[in-house]
Amino acid sequence: GIKLETEGYRLLVNPTGRFEIGGPMGDAGLTGRKIIIDTYGGMARHGGGAFSGKDPSKVDRSAAYAMRWVAKNVVAAGLAARCEVQVAYAIGKAEPVGLFVETFGTAKVDHEKIEKAVDEVFDLRPAAIIRDLDLLRPIYSQTAA
């Protein structure tokens, strides 16, 4: 069999409990449109989640916006000349389960300090992202390409 390293890891299996909301009430089914154009073309890496057809409660959309915001602020603060931020969530868990900052060799301070600053300055729980970026304000059609 396959031996997995388990020390220092948490295994989350359906952490939200029973999944009872499905169909149109759980997801519009209209995802997958304009994925790359919504995320800087080929400039930045992409995890595969689309924005189209998703409301801000879906981290595919809200967390992508938040990571742009975080990366912009890392650069604006002079911590790095370039920045890409990756985040991972588990369904049913508000706090991110992973955060990674890539500065492409342009960091002015240690990477751990940048990640610590991001963790201390930004509340990356989905509800906080929606609140802080005012994502329930319906301006999407005005800003759509």
mmCIF file with all atom_site columns, C-alpha atoms in Angstrom:
data_model
loop_
_atom_site.group_PDB
_atom_site.id
_atom_site.type_symbol
_atom_site.label_atom_id
_atom_site.label_alt_id
_atom_site.label_comp_id
_atom_site.label_asym_id
_atom_site.label_entity_id
_atom_site.label_seq_id
_atom_site.pdbx_PDB_ins_code
_atom_site.Cartn_x
_atom_site.Cartn_y
_atom_site.Cartn_z
_atom_site.occupancy
_atom_site.B_iso_or_equiv
_atom_site.pdbx_formal_charge
_atom_site.auth_seq_id
_atom_site.auth_comp_id
_atom_site.auth_asym_id
_atom_site.auth_atom_id
_atom_site.pdbx_PDB_model_num
ATOM 1   C CA . GLY A 1 1   ? 0.000   0.000  0.000   1.00 0.00 ? 1   GLY A CA 1
ATOM 2   C CA . ILE A 1 2   ? 0.873   3.651  -0.117  1.00 0.00 ? 2   ILE A CA 1
ATOM 3   C CA . LYS A 1 3   ? 2.490   5.092  2.985   1.00 0.00 ? 3   LYS A CA 1
ATOM 4   C CA . LEU A 1 4   ? 1.481   8.692  3.671   1.00 0.00 ? 4   LEU A CA 1
ATOM 5   C CA . GLU A 1 5   ? 3.342   11.166 5.840   1.00 0.00 ? 5   GLU A CA 1
ATOM 6   C CA . THR A 1 6   ? 0.913   12.156 8.608   1.00 0.00 ? 6   THR A CA 1
ATOM 7   C CA . GLU A 1 7   ? 3.013   14.041 11.143  1.00 0.00 ? 7   GLU A CA 1
ATOM 8   C CA . GLY A 1 8   ? 2.202   17.748 11.160  1.00 0.00 ? 8   GLY A CA 1
ATOM 9   C CA . TYR A 1 9   ? -0.846  17.380 8.875   1.00 0.00 ? 9   TYR A CA 1
ATOM 10  C CA . ARG A 1 10  ? -4.578  17.596 9.498   1.00 0.00 ? 10  ARG A CA 1
ATOM 11  C CA . LEU A 1 11  ? -6.927  15.409 7.477   1.00 0.00 ? 11  LEU A CA 1
ATOM 12  C CA . LEU A 1 12  ? -10.327 16.993 6.889   1.00 0.00 ? 12  LEU A CA 1
ATOM 13  C CA . VAL A 1 13  ? -13.045 14.711 5.524   1.00 0.00 ? 13  VAL A CA 1
ATOM 14  C CA . ASN A 1 14  ? -16.304 16.550 4.856   1.00 0.00 ? 14  ASN A CA 1
ATOM 15  C CA . PRO A 1 15  ? -15.637 19.013 7.714   1.00 0.00 ? 15  PRO A CA 1
ATOM 16  C CA . THR A 1 16  ? -18.972 20.785 7.275   1.00 0.00 ? 16  THR A CA 1
ATOM 17  C CA . GLY A 1 17  ? -20.973 17.656 8.093   1.00 0.00 ? 17  GLY A CA 1
ATOM 18  C CA . ARG A 1 18  ? -23.896 16.446 5.996   1.00 0.00 ? 18  ARG A CA 1
ATOM 19  C CA . PHE A 1 19  ? -24.214 18.073 2.593   1.00 0.00 ? 19  PHE A CA 1
ATOM 20  C CA . GLU A 1 20  ? -27.919 18.759 2.222   1.00 0.00 ? 20  GLU A CA 1
ATOM 21  C CA . ILE A 1 21  ? -28.163 21.766 -0.096  1.00 0.00 ? 21  ILE A CA 1
ATOM 22  C CA . GLY A 1 22  ? -27.716 20.810 -3.717  1.00 0.00 ? 22  GLY A CA 1
ATOM 23  C CA . GLY A 1 23  ? -28.953 21.711 -7.156  1.00 0.00 ? 23  GLY A CA 1
ATOM 24  C CA . PRO A 1 24  ? -29.789 25.326 -8.016  1.00 0.00 ? 24  PRO A CA 1
ATOM 25  C CA . MET A 1 25  ? -29.976 26.300 -4.335  1.00 0.00 ? 25  MET A CA 1
ATOM 26  C CA . GLY A 1 26  ? -26.347 25.279 -3.800  1.00 0.00 ? 26  GLY A CA 1
ATOM 27  C CA . ASP A 1 27  ? -24.781 26.273 -7.112  1.00 0.00 ? 27  ASP A CA 1
ATOM 28  C CA . ALA A 1 28  ? -26.037 27.968 -10.259 1.00 0.00 ? 28  ALA A CA 1
ATOM 29  C CA . GLY A 1 29  ? -24.169 25.532 -12.514 1.00 0.00 ? 29  GLY A CA 1
ATOM 30  C CA . LEU A 1 30  ? -22.897 28.366 -14.688 1.00 0.00 ? 30  LEU A CA 1
ATOM 31  C CA . THR A 1 31  ? -19.228 28.237 -13.826 1.00 0.00 ? 31  THR A CA 1
ATOM 32  C CA . GLY A 1 32  ? -16.209 27.866 -16.039 1.00 0.00 ? 32  GLY A CA 1
ATOM 33  C CA . ARG A 1 33  ? -16.618 30.900 -18.274 1.00 0.00 ? 33  ARG A CA 1
ATOM 34  C CA . LYS A 1 34  ? -13.769 33.356 -18.837 1.00 0.00 ? 34  LYS A CA 1
ATOM 35  C CA . ILE A 1 35  ? -11.485 31.702 -16.269 1.00 0.00 ? 35  ILE A CA 1
ATOM 36  C CA . ILE A 1 36  ? -8.156  32.932 -17.586 1.00 0.00 ? 36  ILE A CA 1
ATOM 37  C CA . ILE A 1 37  ? -9.236  36.412 -18.671 1.00 0.00 ? 37  ILE A CA 1
ATOM 38  C CA . ASP A 1 38  ? -10.617 36.983 -15.153 1.00 0.00 ? 38  ASP A CA 1
ATOM 39  C CA . THR A 1 39  ? -7.223  36.129 -13.681 1.00 0.00 ? 39  THR A CA 1
ATOM 40  C CA . TYR A 1 40  ? -4.644  38.177 -15.583 1.00 0.00 ? 40  TYR A CA 1
ATOM 41  C CA . GLY A 1 41  ? -4.407  35.945 -18.636 1.00 0.00 ? 41  GLY A CA 1
ATOM 42  C CA . GLY A 1 42  ? -1.345  33.744 -18.377 1.00 0.00 ? 42  GLY A CA 1
ATOM 43  C CA . MET A 1 43  ? 0.497   36.071 -15.961 1.00 0.00 ? 43  MET A CA 1
ATOM 44  C CA . ALA A 1 44  ? -0.632  34.438 -12.725 1.00 0.00 ? 44  ALA A CA 1
ATOM 45  C CA . ARG A 1 45  ? -1.201  30.827 -11.751 1.00 0.00 ? 45  ARG A CA 1
ATOM 46  C CA . HIS A 1 46  ? -4.765  29.654 -11.509 1.00 0.00 ? 46  HIS A CA 1
ATOM 47  C CA . GLY A 1 47  ? -6.308  26.964 -9.335  1.00 0.00 ? 47  GLY A CA 1
ATOM 48  C CA . GLY A 1 48  ? -9.097  26.124 -11.773 1.00 0.00 ? 48  GLY A CA 1
ATOM 49  C CA . GLY A 1 49  ? -12.076 27.764 -10.086 1.00 0.00 ? 49  GLY A CA 1
ATOM 50  C CA . ALA A 1 50  ? -14.128 30.144 -12.206 1.00 0.00 ? 50  ALA A CA 1
ATOM 51  C CA . PHE A 1 51  ? -15.768 33.405 -11.134 1.00 0.00 ? 51  PHE A CA 1
ATOM 52  C CA . SER A 1 52  ? -18.716 33.500 -13.534 1.00 0.00 ? 52  SER A CA 1
ATOM 53  C CA . GLY A 1 53  ? -21.963 32.243 -12.055 1.00 0.00 ? 53  GLY A CA 1
ATOM 54  C CA . LYS A 1 54  ? -20.703 32.406 -8.472  1.00 0.00 ? 54  LYS A CA 1
ATOM 55  C CA . ASP A 1 55  ? -21.732 34.764 -5.732  1.00 0.00 ? 55  ASP A CA 1
ATOM 56  C CA . PRO A 1 56  ? -19.130 36.086 -3.254  1.00 0.00 ? 56  PRO A CA 1
ATOM 57  C CA . SER A 1 57  ? -19.821 33.275 -0.777  1.00 0.00 ? 57  SER A CA 1
ATOM 58  C CA . LYS A 1 58  ? -17.822 31.008 -3.114  1.00 0.00 ? 58  LYS A CA 1
ATOM 59  C CA . VAL A 1 59  ? -14.107 31.376 -2.379  1.00 0.00 ? 59  VAL A CA 1
ATOM 60  C CA . ASP A 1 60  ? -13.291 30.714 -6.037  1.00 0.00 ? 60  ASP A CA 1
ATOM 61  C CA . ARG A 1 61  ? -14.453 34.281 -6.539  1.00 0.00 ? 61  ARG A CA 1
ATOM 62  C CA . SER A 1 62  ? -14.043 36.145 -3.230  1.00 0.00 ? 62  SER A CA 1
ATOM 63  C CA . ALA A 1 63  ? -10.674 34.681 -2.255  1.00 0.00 ? 63  ALA A CA 1
ATOM 64  C CA . ALA A 1 64  ? -9.275  35.381 -5.725  1.00 0.00 ? 64  ALA A CA 1
ATOM 65  C CA . TYR A 1 65  ? -10.220 39.033 -5.302  1.00 0.00 ? 65  TYR A CA 1
ATOM 66  C CA . ALA A 1 66  ? -8.772  39.031 -1.788  1.00 0.00 ? 66  ALA A CA 1
ATOM 67  C CA . MET A 1 67  ? -5.458  37.531 -2.906  1.00 0.00 ? 67  MET A CA 1
ATOM 68  C CA . ARG A 1 68  ? -5.131  40.275 -5.540  1.00 0.00 ? 68  ARG A CA 1
ATOM 69  C CA . TRP A 1 69  ? -5.756  42.784 -2.729  1.00 0.00 ? 69  TRP A CA 1
ATOM 70  C CA . VAL A 1 70  ? -3.197  41.127 -0.451  1.00 0.00 ? 70  VAL A CA 1
ATOM 71  C CA . ALA A 1 71  ? -0.548  40.901 -3.194  1.00 0.00 ? 71  ALA A CA 1
ATOM 72  C CA . LYS A 1 72  ? -1.081  44.545 -4.168  1.00 0.00 ? 72  LYS A CA 1
ATOM 73  C CA . ASN A 1 73  ? -0.604  45.579 -0.546  1.00 0.00 ? 73  ASN A CA 1
ATOM 74  C CA . VAL A 1 74  ? 2.554   43.483 -0.136  1.00 0.00 ? 74  VAL A CA 1
ATOM 75  C CA . VAL A 1 75  ? 4.050   45.342 -3.107  1.00 0.00 ? 75  VAL A CA 1
ATOM 76  C CA . ALA A 1 76  ? 2.683   48.741 -1.989  1.00 0.00 ? 76  ALA A CA 1
ATOM 77  C CA . ALA A 1 77  ? 4.209   48.224 1.469   1.00 0.00 ? 77  ALA A CA 1
ATOM 78  C CA . GLY A 1 78  ? 7.610   47.727 -0.151  1.00 0.00 ? 78  GLY A CA 1
ATOM 79  C CA . LEU A 1 79  ? 7.948   44.138 1.050   1.00 0.00 ? 79  LEU A CA 1
ATOM 80  C CA . ALA A 1 80  ? 8.526   42.875 -2.516  1.00 0.00 ? 80  ALA A CA 1
ATOM 81  C CA . ALA A 1 81  ? 8.522   44.162 -6.090  1.00 0.00 ? 81  ALA A CA 1
ATOM 82  C CA . ARG A 1 82  ? 6.291   41.287 -7.308  1.00 0.00 ? 82  ARG A CA 1
ATOM 83  C CA . CYS A 1 83  ? 3.892   39.146 -5.360  1.00 0.00 ? 83  CYS A CA 1
ATOM 84  C CA . GLU A 1 84  ? 1.502   36.270 -5.911  1.00 0.00 ? 84  GLU A CA 1
ATOM 85  C CA . VAL A 1 85  ? -0.513  34.877 -3.011  1.00 0.00 ? 85  VAL A CA 1
ATOM 86  C CA . GLN A 1 86  ? -2.045  31.406 -2.926  1.00 0.00 ? 86  GLN A CA 1
ATOM 87  C CA . VAL A 1 87  ? -4.675  30.395 -0.406  1.00 0.00 ? 87  VAL A CA 1
ATOM 88  C CA . ALA A 1 88  ? -6.520  27.138 0.289   1.00 0.00 ? 88  ALA A CA 1
ATOM 89  C CA . TYR A 1 89  ? -9.815  26.560 2.062   1.00 0.00 ? 89  TYR A CA 1
ATOM 90  C CA . ALA A 1 90  ? -11.698 23.490 3.284   1.00 0.00 ? 90  ALA A CA 1
ATOM 91  C CA . ILE A 1 91  ? -15.486 23.446 2.986   1.00 0.00 ? 91  ILE A CA 1
ATOM 92  C CA . GLY A 1 92  ? -16.980 24.217 6.378   1.00 0.00 ? 92  GLY A CA 1
ATOM 93  C CA . LYS A 1 93  ? -13.821 25.857 7.755   1.00 0.00 ? 93  LYS A CA 1
ATOM 94  C CA . ALA A 1 94  ? -13.748 29.661 7.796   1.00 0.00 ? 94  ALA A CA 1
ATOM 95  C CA . GLU A 1 95  ? -10.002 30.071 8.324   1.00 0.00 ? 95  GLU A CA 1
ATOM 96  C CA . PRO A 1 96  ? -7.758  29.226 5.370   1.00 0.00 ? 96  PRO A CA 1
ATOM 97  C CA . VAL A 1 97  ? -6.014  25.869 5.685   1.00 0.00 ? 97  VAL A CA 1
ATOM 98  C CA . GLY A 1 98  ? -3.052  27.085 3.644   1.00 0.00 ? 98  GLY A CA 1
ATOM 99  C CA . LEU A 1 99  ? -1.366  30.342 2.643   1.00 0.00 ? 99  LEU A CA 1
ATOM 100 C CA . PHE A 1 100 ? 1.684   30.750 0.417   1.00 0.00 ? 100 PHE A CA 1
ATOM 101 C CA . VAL A 1 101 ? 3.368   33.957 -0.713  1.00 0.00 ? 101 VAL A CA 1
ATOM 102 C CA . GLU A 1 102 ? 5.576   33.922 -3.838  1.00 0.00 ? 102 GLU A CA 1
ATOM 103 C CA . THR A 1 103 ? 7.710   36.996 -4.545  1.00 0.00 ? 103 THR A CA 1
ATOM 104 C CA . PHE A 1 104 ? 9.728   35.622 -7.459  1.00 0.00 ? 104 PHE A CA 1
ATOM 105 C CA . GLY A 1 105 ? 13.028  36.573 -5.839  1.00 0.00 ? 105 GLY A CA 1
ATOM 106 C CA . THR A 1 106 ? 12.003  40.208 -5.280  1.00 0.00 ? 106 THR A CA 1
ATOM 107 C CA . ALA A 1 107 ? 11.350  40.064 -1.507  1.00 0.00 ? 107 ALA A CA 1
ATOM 108 C CA . LYS A 1 108 ? 12.929  42.856 0.523   1.00 0.00 ? 108 LYS A CA 1
ATOM 109 C CA . VAL A 1 109 ? 12.366  40.949 3.781   1.00 0.00 ? 109 VAL A CA 1
ATOM 110 C CA . ASP A 1 110 ? 12.226  37.290 4.776   1.00 0.00 ? 110 ASP A CA 1
ATOM 111 C CA . HIS A 1 111 ? 9.269   35.341 3.297   1.00 0.00 ? 111 HIS A CA 1
ATOM 112 C CA . GLU A 1 112 ? 8.172   34.193 6.755   1.00 0.00 ? 112 GLU A CA 1
ATOM 113 C CA . LYS A 1 113 ? 7.838   37.856 7.802   1.00 0.00 ? 113 LYS A CA 1
ATOM 114 C CA . ILE A 1 114 ? 5.674   38.590 4.773   1.00 0.00 ? 114 ILE A CA 1
ATOM 115 C CA . GLU A 1 115 ? 3.414   35.599 5.465   1.00 0.00 ? 115 GLU A CA 1
ATOM 116 C CA . LYS A 1 116 ? 3.193   36.586 9.147   1.00 0.00 ? 116 LYS A CA 1
ATOM 117 C CA . ALA A 1 117 ? 2.269   40.173 8.180   1.00 0.00 ? 117 ALA A CA 1
ATOM 118 C CA . VAL A 1 118 ? -0.414  38.915 5.779   1.00 0.00 ? 118 VAL A CA 1
ATOM 119 C CA . ASP A 1 119 ? -1.830  36.683 8.510   1.00 0.00 ? 119 ASP A CA 1
ATOM 120 C CA . GLU A 1 120 ? -1.876  39.542 11.043  1.00 0.00 ? 120 GLU A CA 1
ATOM 121 C CA . VAL A 1 121 ? -3.192  42.317 8.766   1.00 0.00 ? 121 VAL A CA 1
ATOM 122 C CA . PHE A 1 122 ? -5.799  40.520 6.647   1.00 0.00 ? 122 PHE A CA 1
ATOM 123 C CA . ASP A 1 123 ? -8.820  38.584 7.865   1.00 0.00 ? 123 ASP A CA 1
ATOM 124 C CA . LEU A 1 124 ? -9.076  35.920 5.160   1.00 0.00 ? 124 LEU A CA 1
ATOM 125 C CA . ARG A 1 125 ? -12.245 34.218 6.331   1.00 0.00 ? 125 ARG A CA 1
ATOM 126 C CA . PRO A 1 126 ? -14.839 34.295 3.511   1.00 0.00 ? 126 PRO A CA 1
ATOM 127 C CA . ALA A 1 127 ? -17.365 36.435 5.427   1.00 0.00 ? 127 ALA A CA 1
ATOM 128 C CA . ALA A 1 128 ? -14.621 38.921 6.326   1.00 0.00 ? 128 ALA A CA 1
ATOM 129 C CA . ILE A 1 129 ? -13.461 39.111 2.704   1.00 0.00 ? 129 ILE A CA 1
ATOM 130 C CA . ILE A 1 130 ? -17.040 39.794 1.598   1.00 0.00 ? 130 ILE A CA 1
ATOM 131 C CA . ARG A 1 131 ? -17.322 42.506 4.263   1.00 0.00 ? 131 ARG A CA 1
ATOM 132 C CA . ASP A 1 132 ? -13.909 44.126 3.724   1.00 0.00 ? 132 ASP A CA 1
ATOM 133 C CA . LEU A 1 133 ? -14.160 44.216 -0.074  1.00 0.00 ? 133 LEU A CA 1
ATOM 134 C CA . ASP A 1 134 ? -17.883 45.093 -0.003  1.00 0.00 ? 134 ASP A CA 1
ATOM 135 C CA . LEU A 1 135 ? -18.648 42.203 -2.349  1.00 0.00 ? 135 LEU A CA 1
ATOM 136 C CA . LEU A 1 136 ? -22.401 42.246 -1.783  1.00 0.00 ? 136 LEU A CA 1
ATOM 137 C CA . ARG A 1 137 ? -22.600 45.639 -3.498  1.00 0.00 ? 137 ARG A CA 1
ATOM 138 C CA . PRO A 1 138 ? -23.892 44.774 -6.994  1.00 0.00 ? 138 PRO A CA 1
ATOM 139 C CA . ILE A 1 139 ? -21.295 46.425 -9.248  1.00 0.00 ? 139 ILE A CA 1
ATOM 140 C CA . TYR A 1 140 ? -20.202 43.339 -11.173 1.00 0.00 ? 140 TYR A CA 1
ATOM 141 C CA . SER A 1 141 ? -21.860 44.331 -14.454 1.00 0.00 ? 141 SER A CA 1
ATOM 142 C CA . GLN A 1 142 ? -20.114 47.719 -14.355 1.00 0.00 ? 142 GLN A CA 1
ATOM 143 C CA . THR A 1 143 ? -16.705 46.123 -13.903 1.00 0.00 ? 143 THR A CA 1
ATOM 144 C CA . ALA A 1 144 ? -17.150 43.128 -16.216 1.00 0.00 ? 144 ALA A CA 1
ATOM 145 C CA . ALA A 1 145 ? -14.963 42.935 -19.317 1.00 0.00 ? 145 ALA A CA 1
#
